[in-house]
Short mmCIF file of C-alpha atoms in Angstrom, two decimals:
data_model
loop_
_atom_site.label_atom_id
_atom_site.label_comp_id
_atom_site.label_asym_id
_atom_site.label_seq_id
_atom_site.Cartn_x
_atom_site.Cartn_y
_atom_site.Cartn_z
CA MET A 1 11.73 -18.44 -19.50
CA LYS A 2 14.39 -17.69 -17.00
CA LYS A 3 12.30 -17.51 -13.87
CA ILE A 4 13.05 -14.84 -11.04
CA ARG A 5 13.98 -17.04 -7.83
CA THR A 6 12.62 -15.30 -4.69
CA GLY A 7 12.85 -15.36 -1.09
CA ILE A 8 10.25 -14.33 1.46
CA ALA A 9 11.78 -12.69 4.70
CA SER A 10 8.94 -13.12 6.68
CA PHE A 11 5.94 -15.62 6.52
CA GLY A 12 3.61 -13.55 8.86
CA MET A 13 -0.17 -12.41 7.39
CA SER A 14 1.60 -10.24 4.99
CA GLY A 15 3.65 -13.58 3.23
CA LYS A 16 0.56 -15.72 3.79
CA ILE A 17 -1.64 -13.52 1.86
CA PHE A 18 -0.23 -10.90 -0.11
CA HIS A 19 3.57 -12.02 -1.43
CA ALA A 20 3.72 -15.81 -1.73
CA PRO A 21 0.34 -16.99 -3.29
CA PHE A 22 1.09 -14.27 -5.94
CA LEU A 23 4.69 -15.54 -6.82
CA GLN A 24 3.54 -19.11 -6.63
CA ALA A 25 0.60 -18.53 -9.00
CA HIS A 26 2.79 -16.37 -11.38
CA PRO A 27 4.80 -18.12 -13.85
CA GLY A 28 7.53 -16.02 -14.19
CA TYR A 29 8.70 -16.41 -10.78
CA GLU A 30 10.19 -19.58 -8.16
CA LEU A 31 8.82 -19.48 -4.66
CA ALA A 32 12.16 -20.46 -3.47
CA ALA A 33 13.02 -19.83 -0.01
CA ILE A 34 10.78 -18.37 3.40
CA VAL A 35 12.33 -17.19 6.52
CA GLU A 36 10.20 -18.58 9.64
CA ARG A 37 12.31 -17.60 12.97
CA HIS A 38 10.53 -20.56 14.82
CA LYS A 39 7.41 -22.02 13.19
CA ASN A 40 6.79 -24.56 10.21
CA ASP A 41 3.88 -23.00 8.75
CA SER A 42 5.27 -22.70 5.60
CA ARG A 43 6.09 -26.38 4.98
CA GLU A 44 2.45 -27.05 4.48
CA LEU A 45 1.87 -24.92 1.77
CA TYR A 46 5.02 -24.75 0.10
CA PRO A 47 7.18 -27.46 0.82
CA ASP A 48 9.46 -27.19 -1.80
CA THR A 49 10.64 -24.16 -0.66
CA ILE A 50 13.85 -24.01 1.64
CA LEU A 51 13.23 -22.83 4.94
CA TYR A 52 15.54 -20.37 6.54
CA ARG A 53 15.55 -19.45 10.32
CA SER A 54 16.90 -15.84 9.78
CA VAL A 55 16.37 -13.14 7.18
CA GLU A 56 20.96 -13.43 7.10
CA GLU A 57 21.27 -17.22 6.61
CA MET A 58 18.55 -16.37 3.23
CA LEU A 59 20.42 -13.32 1.73
CA ALA A 60 23.53 -15.73 1.80
CA ASP A 61 21.26 -17.94 -0.86
CA GLU A 62 23.52 -17.02 -3.94
CA SER A 63 20.89 -18.48 -5.97
CA LEU A 64 17.87 -15.83 -5.54
CA GLU A 65 17.54 -13.18 -7.07
CA LEU A 66 14.38 -11.26 -5.61
CA ILE A 67 14.45 -10.54 -1.71
CA ILE A 68 10.94 -9.69 -0.08
CA VAL A 69 11.29 -7.66 2.57
CA ASN A 70 7.69 -8.00 4.98
CA THR A 71 8.91 -7.94 8.43
CA PRO A 72 7.91 -5.17 10.71
CA VAL A 73 8.59 -1.52 9.34
CA GLN A 74 10.85 -1.19 12.50
CA LEU A 75 13.43 -3.81 10.45
CA HIS A 76 12.80 -2.28 6.92
CA VAL A 77 15.75 -0.27 6.68
CA GLU A 78 18.16 -3.03 8.30
CA HIS A 79 16.76 -5.83 6.14
CA THR A 80 16.25 -3.80 3.10
CA ARG A 81 19.97 -2.54 3.09
CA ALA A 82 21.42 -5.74 3.83
CA ALA A 83 19.67 -7.11 0.61
CA LEU A 84 20.97 -4.56 -1.31
CA LEU A 85 24.58 -5.14 0.14
CA ALA A 86 23.93 -9.01 -0.93
CA GLY A 87 23.47 -7.74 -4.20
CA LYS A 88 19.71 -8.37 -4.42
CA HIS A 89 16.81 -7.03 -6.30
CA VAL A 90 14.01 -5.94 -3.14
CA VAL A 91 10.64 -5.59 -2.67
CA THR A 92 9.59 -3.64 0.96
CA GLU A 93 6.10 -3.27 2.45
CA LYS A 94 5.05 -0.61 2.90
CA PRO A 95 5.22 1.75 5.39
CA PHE A 96 8.74 1.85 3.61
CA THR A 97 10.52 3.28 6.36
CA VAL A 98 10.06 5.23 9.69
CA THR A 99 11.77 8.50 8.42
CA PRO A 100 12.35 10.56 4.74
CA GLY A 101 16.32 10.13 5.61
CA GLU A 102 16.00 6.14 5.53
CA ALA A 103 14.36 6.10 2.48
CA ARG A 104 15.98 8.32 0.54
CA ASP A 105 19.65 6.42 2.20
CA LEU A 106 17.73 3.53 0.66
CA ASP A 107 16.91 4.57 -2.91
CA ASN A 108 20.79 6.04 -3.08
CA LEU A 109 21.88 2.92 -2.38
CA ALA A 110 19.71 0.60 -4.63
CA LYS A 111 20.72 2.97 -7.20
CA GLU A 112 24.59 2.75 -6.44
CA LYS A 113 24.20 -1.07 -6.81
CA GLY A 114 22.11 -0.81 -10.21
CA LEU A 115 19.70 -2.72 -8.46
CA VAL A 116 15.87 -2.50 -8.27
CA LEU A 117 14.13 -1.37 -5.24
CA SER A 118 10.17 -1.44 -5.51
CA VAL A 119 7.79 -0.86 -2.38
CA TYR A 120 4.69 -2.88 -2.20
CA GLN A 121 2.13 -0.37 -2.77
CA ASN A 122 -1.09 -3.48 -3.44
CA ARG A 123 -3.38 -0.88 -3.05
CA ARG A 124 -2.91 0.62 -6.07
CA TYR A 125 -4.40 -2.47 -7.89
CA ASP A 126 -7.76 -2.41 -5.71
CA CYS A 127 -11.09 -2.19 -7.97
CA ASP A 128 -12.19 0.75 -5.90
CA TYR A 129 -9.04 3.12 -6.37
CA ARG A 130 -8.80 1.99 -10.10
CA ALA A 131 -12.19 3.34 -10.24
CA VAL A 132 -11.56 6.56 -8.92
CA LYS A 133 -8.11 7.09 -10.81
CA LYS A 134 -10.38 6.43 -14.51
CA VAL A 135 -13.28 9.03 -13.25
CA ILE A 136 -10.67 11.46 -12.85
CA GLY A 137 -8.35 10.63 -15.57
CA GLU A 138 -11.13 10.94 -18.07
CA LYS A 139 -12.25 14.46 -16.59
CA LEU A 140 -15.61 13.22 -15.82
CA LEU A 141 -16.10 15.94 -13.00
CA GLY A 142 -14.17 19.07 -14.81
CA LYS A 143 -11.61 20.57 -12.41
CA VAL A 144 -11.37 18.68 -9.02
CA VAL A 145 -11.53 21.00 -6.17
CA GLU A 146 -12.21 18.47 -3.01
CA ALA A 147 -11.31 15.31 -2.34
CA GLU A 148 -11.68 13.28 0.32
CA ILE A 149 -10.09 9.55 0.92
CA ARG A 150 -10.24 7.35 4.21
CA TYR A 151 -9.96 4.15 5.58
CA ASP A 152 -11.73 3.03 8.51
CA ARG A 153 -11.65 -0.06 10.10
CA TYR A 154 -13.71 -1.45 13.50
CA ARG A 155 -11.23 -2.62 15.67
CA PRO A 156 -12.15 -1.73 19.28
CA GLU A 157 -9.67 -4.23 20.74
CA ALA A 158 -5.99 -4.21 20.85
CA SER A 159 -4.50 -6.58 18.56
CA GLY A 160 -1.11 -6.64 21.40
CA LYS A 161 1.14 -5.96 17.95
CA GLN A 162 3.50 -4.10 19.46
CA HIS A 163 5.12 -2.92 16.13
CA LYS A 164 1.88 -1.69 14.89
CA GLU A 165 0.26 -0.70 18.15
CA GLY A 166 2.82 -0.14 20.50
CA ASP A 167 5.25 2.71 21.94
CA LEU A 168 7.80 1.78 18.71
CA PRO A 169 8.88 4.66 15.92
CA GLY A 170 6.80 4.03 12.92
CA SER A 171 3.71 2.31 14.61
CA GLY A 172 0.43 3.52 14.35
CA THR A 173 -2.13 3.93 11.84
CA LEU A 174 -0.34 6.98 10.31
CA HIS A 175 2.46 4.39 9.08
CA ASP A 176 -0.26 1.52 7.94
CA LEU A 177 -2.81 2.61 6.64
CA GLY A 178 -1.86 6.24 6.17
CA ALA A 179 1.00 5.08 3.78
CA HIS A 180 -1.41 3.91 1.50
CA LEU A 181 -3.60 7.12 1.50
CA ALA A 182 -0.71 9.20 0.71
CA ASP A 183 0.76 7.43 -1.48
CA GLN A 184 -2.85 7.45 -3.76
CA ALA A 185 -2.90 11.29 -2.51
CA LEU A 186 -0.01 11.80 -4.48
CA GLN A 187 -0.50 9.64 -7.50
CA LEU A 188 -3.82 11.31 -8.34
CA PHE A 189 -2.96 15.27 -7.21
CA GLY A 190 0.74 15.07 -6.90
CA ARG A 191 2.73 16.90 -4.24
CA PRO A 192 0.98 19.64 -2.21
CA GLU A 193 2.20 23.05 -1.49
CA LYS A 194 1.13 22.69 2.75
CA VAL A 195 0.31 19.94 4.92
CA PHE A 196 -2.23 20.11 8.55
CA ALA A 197 -3.07 16.86 10.89
CA ASP A 198 -4.52 15.65 13.83
CA LEU A 199 -3.40 12.43 15.31
CA ARG A 200 -5.16 10.59 18.26
CA THR A 201 -5.23 7.82 20.32
CA LEU A 202 -8.50 6.24 20.59
CA ARG A 203 -8.41 3.17 22.23
CA SER A 204 -7.50 1.63 25.97
CA GLY A 205 -4.47 -0.75 25.38
CA VAL A 206 -2.63 1.07 22.06
CA LYS A 207 0.13 3.41 22.76
CA ALA A 208 0.62 4.37 19.20
CA ASN A 209 -2.06 6.19 17.02
CA ASP A 210 -5.35 4.73 15.70
CA TYR A 211 -7.16 8.26 14.37
CA PHE A 212 -5.72 10.55 11.88
CA GLU A 213 -7.23 13.45 9.62
CA ILE A 214 -4.52 15.35 7.32
CA LEU A 215 -5.47 17.64 4.79
CA LEU A 216 -3.68 19.06 1.98
CA TYR A 217 -3.08 22.09 0.68
CA TYR A 218 -3.04 22.87 -3.13
CA PRO A 219 -3.42 26.04 -5.14
CA GLU A 220 -7.13 25.28 -6.14
CA LEU A 221 -7.69 21.90 -4.25
CA ARG A 222 -7.96 20.30 -0.85
CA VAL A 223 -7.68 16.95 -0.38
CA ARG A 224 -8.27 14.88 3.33
CA LEU A 225 -7.22 11.98 4.12
CA LYS A 226 -8.60 10.38 7.30
CA SER A 227 -8.80 7.06 8.96
CA THR A 228 -10.23 5.51 12.38
CA MET A 229 -10.05 2.22 14.28
CA LEU A 230 -13.54 3.23 15.65
CA ALA A 231 -16.06 2.83 12.27
CA ARG A 232 -18.17 0.51 12.74
CA GLU A 233 -20.31 1.97 10.21
CA THR A 234 -19.26 2.43 6.57
CA TYR A 235 -18.48 5.34 4.69
CA PRO A 236 -17.42 6.48 1.29
CA ALA A 237 -13.79 5.42 0.81
CA TYR A 238 -13.54 8.61 -1.78
CA ILE A 239 -15.54 10.93 -2.04
CA ILE A 240 -14.19 13.50 -5.32
CA HIS A 241 -15.94 16.82 -5.86
CA GLY A 242 -15.33 19.23 -9.10
CA THR A 243 -16.75 21.49 -10.89
CA GLU A 244 -19.02 19.71 -13.08
CA GLY A 245 -19.75 16.96 -10.43
CA SER A 246 -19.50 14.99 -7.68
CA PHE A 247 -18.34 10.77 -7.18
CA PHE A 248 -18.94 8.81 -4.34
CA GLN A 249 -16.89 5.39 -4.16
CA GLN A 250 -17.02 2.82 -1.58
CA ARG A 251 -14.27 0.85 -0.29
CA SER A 252 -15.35 -2.68 -2.08
CA ASP A 253 -12.52 -4.50 -3.01
CA VAL A 254 -12.43 -7.70 -1.26
CA GLN A 255 -9.30 -9.53 -2.65
CA GLU A 256 -7.96 -9.65 1.31
CA GLU A 257 -10.67 -11.47 2.47
CA LEU A 258 -10.77 -13.91 -0.50
CA LEU A 259 -6.99 -14.74 0.01
CA ALA A 260 -7.32 -15.34 3.60
CA ALA A 261 -10.02 -17.83 3.17
CA GLY A 262 -7.58 -19.33 1.03
CA GLN A 263 -8.28 -18.36 -2.58
CA LYS A 264 -5.56 -18.84 -4.87
CA PRO A 265 -4.55 -15.48 -7.40
CA SER A 266 -3.89 -15.77 -11.08
CA LEU A 267 -2.46 -13.16 -14.12
CA GLU A 268 -6.29 -13.55 -15.19
CA ASP A 269 -8.98 -11.79 -13.26
CA TRP A 270 -9.84 -14.18 -10.68
CA VAL A 271 -12.19 -11.98 -8.37
CA PRO A 272 -15.32 -11.19 -9.36
CA ALA A 273 -16.75 -7.86 -9.89
CA PRO A 274 -19.00 -6.35 -7.07
CA SER A 275 -22.47 -8.19 -7.39
CA GLN A 276 -24.06 -4.41 -6.64
CA PRO A 277 -23.44 -0.95 -7.65
CA ASP A 278 -20.35 0.59 -5.65
CA GLY A 279 -20.17 3.84 -7.12
CA LEU A 280 -22.42 7.30 -7.97
CA LEU A 281 -21.56 9.29 -10.34
CA HIS A 282 -23.76 12.76 -10.96
CA THR A 283 -22.22 14.80 -13.10
CA ARG A 284 -22.27 16.81 -16.42
CA ILE A 285 -21.32 14.70 -19.69
CA GLY A 286 -21.86 16.86 -22.54
CA ASN A 287 -25.20 18.97 -22.18
CA GLU A 288 -26.39 16.34 -19.93
CA VAL A 289 -26.86 16.18 -16.26
CA VAL A 290 -26.49 12.30 -15.27
CA ARG A 291 -26.50 10.91 -12.06
CA LYS A 292 -26.15 7.21 -11.97
CA GLU A 293 -24.76 4.29 -10.03
CA THR A 294 -21.60 2.80 -11.16
CA THR A 295 -19.80 -0.87 -10.58
CA SER A 296 -16.04 -1.05 -10.25
CA SER A 297 -13.97 -3.38 -13.05
CA PRO A 298 -12.11 -5.89 -10.68
CA GLY A 299 -8.69 -4.97 -8.79
CA ASN A 300 -5.59 -7.66 -9.18
CA TYR A 301 -2.71 -7.35 -6.91
CA MET A 302 -0.94 -10.06 -9.10
CA GLY A 303 -0.68 -6.64 -11.60
CA TYR A 304 1.73 -5.53 -9.34
CA TYR A 305 4.09 -8.31 -9.47
CA GLN A 306 3.11 -8.68 -13.22
CA ASP A 307 4.80 -5.19 -13.68
CA LEU A 308 7.40 -5.94 -11.35
CA TYR A 309 8.04 -8.80 -13.92
CA LYS A 310 8.55 -6.65 -16.74
CA THR A 311 11.20 -4.64 -14.72
CA LEU A 312 13.24 -7.10 -13.59
CA ARG A 313 13.23 -8.91 -17.26
CA GLU A 314 12.08 -6.64 -19.71
CA ASN A 315 14.02 -3.14 -18.40
CA ALA A 316 10.04 -1.59 -17.82
CA PRO A 317 9.90 1.08 -15.64
CA ASN A 318 9.53 0.43 -12.01
CA ALA A 319 5.69 -0.01 -11.14
CA VAL A 320 6.30 1.85 -7.63
CA PRO A 321 10.02 3.15 -7.56
CA ALA A 322 11.68 3.94 -4.19
CA ALA A 323 11.92 7.66 -5.12
CA GLU A 324 7.78 7.36 -4.87
CA ALA A 325 7.96 5.78 -1.33
CA VAL A 326 10.66 9.07 -0.21
CA GLN A 327 7.64 11.69 -1.14
CA THR A 328 4.94 9.21 1.00
CA MET A 329 7.33 9.08 3.85
CA GLU A 330 7.84 12.79 3.27
CA LEU A 331 4.37 13.77 3.53
CA LEU A 332 3.74 11.32 6.56
CA ALA A 333 6.74 12.69 8.36
CA ALA A 334 5.44 16.07 7.57
CA ALA A 335 1.37 15.15 9.16
CA GLU A 336 3.61 14.36 12.53
CA ARG A 337 5.39 17.24 12.17
CA ALA A 338 1.64 19.57 11.90
CA ALA A 339 0.32 17.55 14.07
CA MET A 340 3.08 18.24 17.07
CA GLU A 341 3.21 22.18 16.06
CA GLY A 342 -0.32 22.14 15.85
CA LYS A 343 -0.33 24.00 12.74
CA VAL A 344 -0.15 24.29 9.21
CA VAL A 345 3.46 23.19 7.94
CA SER A 346 5.09 23.74 4.54
CA PHE A 347 6.01 20.75 1.94
CA LYS A 348 8.16 22.06 -1.02
#
């Protein structure tokens, strides 16, 4: 097995939790290099890797085949472009870019160079999303007519992270968590015809949006995407209504919490199933009306890196191609335009 020598462009929370542990644990990858501009945090956990002080320095390493661009979103275009021009395959964190035009440019560049450009949409591998996808895929609700997807947190204080909460292009909850919700809506329901949105800033000390509500219009379906940083009480993350029934699903995936606590991932199921039911299905199956609690199967972000390995070594389809991320960025841009103009906008 020829391992994929990989470098990580940043060793903040994303590098420490979502990338380095999986690259280290997967037998098909070699975590070979990490960029830390000033700190040396990676030395204790990954002493065998090369420590670089800049992305440019790392990209000059001809032995690296894959680069993880997990720097702040405002730097994604610069670093992804540089990696592609250096002949590297690239994984870029979400949100892919700030604007749809930037996303299209990077997608085209990767195609011109014959390189794989994938966007890290790890929430596709959450247990809760996969449970919803299964229910919809098996048509247990009949024809879906209404859906709500939300990602709420309770963080009343500003984090101080300017690239996420400051007055910068691409900062704010819409690009951060909205990139997940938009991606999931597009995966589950396809491209809507029209979009309406409301964006707000609720917390003091925060300049970017920290609340959004987006309404997606389909011919026979309405989808609402919502997020707030001031939700102290939990609410179902997914509410799906169809002609035959309804499905409520809690946001129950605990991978992030376990990774932050130091647990090591693996290709096999390494996260236990929820200890209590996390869903409610109320529908008609055949001639019988069924109302029952459901429990999702464990999720695994390693599935993303396993899919990417198959893409790079077995020519399998890209699990999250840049073209799909272009659509996500187009949807977020439409939401911004709708909120600014205060009206429903076309999305064709």
